[in-house]
Every structure is written in C-alpha cells, then in structure tokens.
Coordinates of C-alpha atoms in Angstrom, one line a residue:
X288 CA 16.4 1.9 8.8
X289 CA 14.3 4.8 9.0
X290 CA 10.9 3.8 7.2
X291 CA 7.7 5.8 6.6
X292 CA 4.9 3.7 7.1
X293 CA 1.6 5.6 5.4
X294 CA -1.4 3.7 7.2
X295 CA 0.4 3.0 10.5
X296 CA -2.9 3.0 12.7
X297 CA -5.0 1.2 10.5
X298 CA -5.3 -2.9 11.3
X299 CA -2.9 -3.8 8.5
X300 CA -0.7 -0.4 9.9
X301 CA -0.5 -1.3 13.3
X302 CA 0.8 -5.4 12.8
X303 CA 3.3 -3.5 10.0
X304 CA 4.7 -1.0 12.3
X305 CA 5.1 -3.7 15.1
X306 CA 7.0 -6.0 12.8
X307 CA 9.2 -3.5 11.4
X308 CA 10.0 -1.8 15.0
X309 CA 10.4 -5.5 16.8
X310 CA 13.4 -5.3 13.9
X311 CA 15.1 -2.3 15.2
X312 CA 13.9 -0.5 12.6
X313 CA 12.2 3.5 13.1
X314 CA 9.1 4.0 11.8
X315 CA 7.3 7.4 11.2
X316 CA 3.6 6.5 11.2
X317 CA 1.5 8.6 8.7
X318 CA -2.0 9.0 9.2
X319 CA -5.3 10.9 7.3
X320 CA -6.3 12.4 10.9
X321 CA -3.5 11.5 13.2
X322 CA -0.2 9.8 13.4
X323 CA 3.7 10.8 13.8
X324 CA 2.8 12.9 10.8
X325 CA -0.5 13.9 9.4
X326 CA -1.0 13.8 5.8
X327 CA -4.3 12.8 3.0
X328 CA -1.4 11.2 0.3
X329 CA -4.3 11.5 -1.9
X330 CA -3.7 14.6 -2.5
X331 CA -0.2 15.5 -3.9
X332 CA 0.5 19.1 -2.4
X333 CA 0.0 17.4 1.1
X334 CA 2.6 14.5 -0.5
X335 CA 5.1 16.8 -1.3
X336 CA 4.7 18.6 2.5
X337 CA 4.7 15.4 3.8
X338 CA 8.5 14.5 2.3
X339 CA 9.6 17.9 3.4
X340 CA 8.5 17.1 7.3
X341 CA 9.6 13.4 7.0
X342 CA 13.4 14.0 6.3
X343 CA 16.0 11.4 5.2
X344 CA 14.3 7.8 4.2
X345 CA 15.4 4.5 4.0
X346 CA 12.0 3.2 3.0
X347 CA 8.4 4.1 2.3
X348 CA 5.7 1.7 3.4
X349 CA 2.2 1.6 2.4
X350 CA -0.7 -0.4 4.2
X351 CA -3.7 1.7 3.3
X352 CA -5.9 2.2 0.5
X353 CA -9.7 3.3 0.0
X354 CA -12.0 1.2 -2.6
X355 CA -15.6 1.9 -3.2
X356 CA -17.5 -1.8 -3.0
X357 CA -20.6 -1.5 -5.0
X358 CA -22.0 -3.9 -7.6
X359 CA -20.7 -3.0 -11.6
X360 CA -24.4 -1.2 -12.3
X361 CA -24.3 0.7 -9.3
X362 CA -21.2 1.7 -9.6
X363 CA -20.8 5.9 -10.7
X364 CA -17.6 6.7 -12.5
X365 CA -16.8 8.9 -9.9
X366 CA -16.8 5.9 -7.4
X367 CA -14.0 4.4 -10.1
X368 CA -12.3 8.0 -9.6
X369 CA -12.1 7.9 -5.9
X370 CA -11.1 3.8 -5.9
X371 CA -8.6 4.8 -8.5
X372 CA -7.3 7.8 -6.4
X373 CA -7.3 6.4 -2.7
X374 CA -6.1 2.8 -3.8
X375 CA -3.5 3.1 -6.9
X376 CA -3.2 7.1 -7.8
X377 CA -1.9 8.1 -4.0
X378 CA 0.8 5.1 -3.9
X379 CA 1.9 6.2 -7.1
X380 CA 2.3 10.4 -6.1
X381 CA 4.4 9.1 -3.0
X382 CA 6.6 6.7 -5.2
X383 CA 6.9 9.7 -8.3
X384 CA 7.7 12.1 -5.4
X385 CA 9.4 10.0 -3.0
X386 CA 12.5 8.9 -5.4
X387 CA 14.0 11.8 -4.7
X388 CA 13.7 11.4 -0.5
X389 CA 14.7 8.1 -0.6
X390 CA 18.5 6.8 0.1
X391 CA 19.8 5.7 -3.2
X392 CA 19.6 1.6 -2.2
X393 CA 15.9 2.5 -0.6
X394 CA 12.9 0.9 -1.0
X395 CA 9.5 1.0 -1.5
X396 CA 6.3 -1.3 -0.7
X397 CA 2.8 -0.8 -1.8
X398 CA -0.4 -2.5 -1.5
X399 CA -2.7 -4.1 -4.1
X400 CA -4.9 -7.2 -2.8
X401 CA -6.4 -10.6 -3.7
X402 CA -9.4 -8.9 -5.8
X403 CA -6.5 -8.1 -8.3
X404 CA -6.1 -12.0 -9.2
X405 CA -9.7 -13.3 -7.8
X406 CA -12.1 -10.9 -8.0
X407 CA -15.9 -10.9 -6.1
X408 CA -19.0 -9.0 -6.8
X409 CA -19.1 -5.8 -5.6
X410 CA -15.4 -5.4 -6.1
X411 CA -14.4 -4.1 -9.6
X412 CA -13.4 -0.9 -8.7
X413 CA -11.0 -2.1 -6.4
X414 CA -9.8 -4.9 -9.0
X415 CA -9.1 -2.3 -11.2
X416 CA -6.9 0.0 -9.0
X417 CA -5.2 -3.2 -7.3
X418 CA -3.9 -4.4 -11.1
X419 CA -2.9 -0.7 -11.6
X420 CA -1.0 -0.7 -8.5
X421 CA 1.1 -3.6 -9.7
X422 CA 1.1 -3.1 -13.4
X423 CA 3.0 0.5 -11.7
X424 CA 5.3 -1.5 -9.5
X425 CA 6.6 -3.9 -12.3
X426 CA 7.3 -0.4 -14.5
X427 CA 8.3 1.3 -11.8
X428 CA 11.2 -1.5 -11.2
X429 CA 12.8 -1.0 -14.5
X430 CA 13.8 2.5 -13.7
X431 CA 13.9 2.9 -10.5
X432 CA 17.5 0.9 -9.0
X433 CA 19.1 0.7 -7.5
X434 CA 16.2 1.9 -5.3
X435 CA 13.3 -0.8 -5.4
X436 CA 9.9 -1.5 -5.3
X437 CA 7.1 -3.9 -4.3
X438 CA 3.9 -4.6 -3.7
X439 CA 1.9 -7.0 -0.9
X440 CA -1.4 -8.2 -1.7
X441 CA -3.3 -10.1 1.0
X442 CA -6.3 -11.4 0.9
X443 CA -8.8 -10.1 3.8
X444 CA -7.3 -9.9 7.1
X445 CA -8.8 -12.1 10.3
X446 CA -9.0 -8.8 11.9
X447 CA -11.4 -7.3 9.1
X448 CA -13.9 -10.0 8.9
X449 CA -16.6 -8.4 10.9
X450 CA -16.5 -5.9 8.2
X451 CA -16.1 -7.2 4.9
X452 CA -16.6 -11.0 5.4
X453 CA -19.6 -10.7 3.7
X454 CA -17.5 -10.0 0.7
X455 CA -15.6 -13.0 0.9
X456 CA -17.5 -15.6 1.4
X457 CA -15.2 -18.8 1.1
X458 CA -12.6 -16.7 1.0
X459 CA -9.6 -17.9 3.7
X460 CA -8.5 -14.7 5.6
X461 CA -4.9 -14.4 6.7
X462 CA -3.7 -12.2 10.3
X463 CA -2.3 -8.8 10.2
X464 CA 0.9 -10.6 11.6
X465 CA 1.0 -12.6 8.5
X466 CA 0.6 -10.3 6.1
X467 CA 3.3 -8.3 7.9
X468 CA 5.9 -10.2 7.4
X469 CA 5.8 -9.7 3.1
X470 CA 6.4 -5.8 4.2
X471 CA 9.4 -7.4 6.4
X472 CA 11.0 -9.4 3.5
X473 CA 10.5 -6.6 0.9
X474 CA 12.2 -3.9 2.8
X475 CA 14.9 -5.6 4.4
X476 CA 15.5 -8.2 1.1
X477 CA 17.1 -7.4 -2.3
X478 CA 14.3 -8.5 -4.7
X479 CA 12.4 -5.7 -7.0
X480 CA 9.1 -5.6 -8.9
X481 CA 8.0 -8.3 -7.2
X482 CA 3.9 -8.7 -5.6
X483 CA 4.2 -10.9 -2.3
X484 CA 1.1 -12.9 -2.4
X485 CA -0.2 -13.8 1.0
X486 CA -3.2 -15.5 -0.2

C-alpha cells in the first residue's frame, strides 16, 4: 500500500513508519518543517496542496497532534482554539479532504490519546480535542465505506517520559513499537470506527 503518514519524524512517526515499511508497505512522510512532503495540515489550503503533491493513496496515517497543557484556570480560550485545531480540527480537514484521494477500500487512522478516557490536571484541553477526534471517527464510519476509519489512542510513550512524565504520574507508559502496531492492524485489517486502546 502506498500510505501517507502525517507526523513521520516525530517519536510516535518514526516507530509508525518503521512498522509499516518493515511490511512492504510505502510510506510518504509528512512533516510541519521537513519530510517527503512538507505541509502545516492545520491549515486547510496547505491540506488540499498537500493531496495534490501526494498522488494516489491507499491510506492516510496520523501520529501527530499539538495540545496546550495548562491547568483549567490558566487556560485562555485561544489555548482550547489551538488544542482544538492542532489535535482534532487538522485530522478532521485531511479526512473531509482526503475521501476523495483515497482508493475506494482505503483507510484512515487518527490519533486521540488516554486523556480522552482518564484525564490529568493540566490536560483538559487535550481531553476535549481527543473525545472530538473519536466522537468524528465513529461518525465518520457511518458514511464513509467502504473506505474506513480509526483512531489509536496511547497512553504516553517510554520515549516521551523525559518530557511529559511529570504529567503522568502513575501513569504506565507504553513504547513507540507498541503503539505502532494499532496503526499496523487498522490499516492492513477490515474493522471501522473503531479506537485501538493501547493503554
């Protein structure tokens, strides 16, 4: 399959892209600021160029997504704005655009994450856009076949710990690898509307 991969050389991107390739499969890696293509899907002129450079799809991937993490009073709307647009508004442009790239019995994986199901201080905004992302792919399913859709949501990745750890306290973290292999089973399998949990 020919799959574009939007987040390819982020820590989640990278363990995707090496799953899916180990398959046989080619990957065009999207990045904000490099990448096989170069592309900000948050905005949806740059979406629409970035279809038009791509060419014929078997499968869009997605294993990025921006979230402001600030505590409820601290947070400004426009830090729900720019959760809402980097995390749930840009994987819904490239699905709403993408339907008409994709091969007919293509498929489509987003992201969402833990917070969506167990959420932490600091986190709401990026509750909020994870639940939109999947409340979109359950929709999404009932009109989209026979192309599909999914989501993954992991919990924080081994990999990210020195980061966001602090976040999670008590939290268990999964690999990259691990939470590779949900993007493996939802483009290669036959389910739709569907959120892999890797928890």
């Amino acid at each position: 399959m020919r799959i574009l991969l939007v987040g390819a050389g982020g820590t989640l991107g990278t363990a995707v892209r090496g799953a899916l390739a180990a398959r046989g499969h080619e990957v065009v890696g999207v990045g904000r600021s490099g990448g096989d293509l170069v592309a900000d899907v948050t905005d949806p002129e740059q979406v629409a160029r970035l279809y038009a450079q791509a060419g014929p799809l078997d499968a869009v991937a997605v294993a990025a997504g921006e979230a402001v993490f600030r505590p409820l009073g601290q947070l400004a709307a426009e830090d729900f704005t720019a959760t809402l647009r980097g995390k749930a508004l840009s994987q819904i442009e490239l699905v709403r655009q993408g339907a008409a790239h994709l091969a007919p019995t293509g498929s489509f994986t987003l992201v969402s994450g833990v917070l969506t199901e167990q959420p932490i201080v600091a986190g709401a905004a990026a509750s909020a856009a994870n639940g939109a992302v999947e409340a979109f792919v359950r929709a999404a399913a009932v009109e989209l076949p026979p192309q599909r859709i999914n989501a993954v949501s992991p919990t924080v990745l081994e990999e990210s710990l020195p980061a966001y750890g602090p976040f999670f306290a008590g939290m268990e973290a999964v690999s990259a690898a691990r939470a590779a292999t949900a993007y493996v089973r939802s483009v290669e399998g036959a389910q739709t509307g569907q959120v892999y949990r890797i928890h």
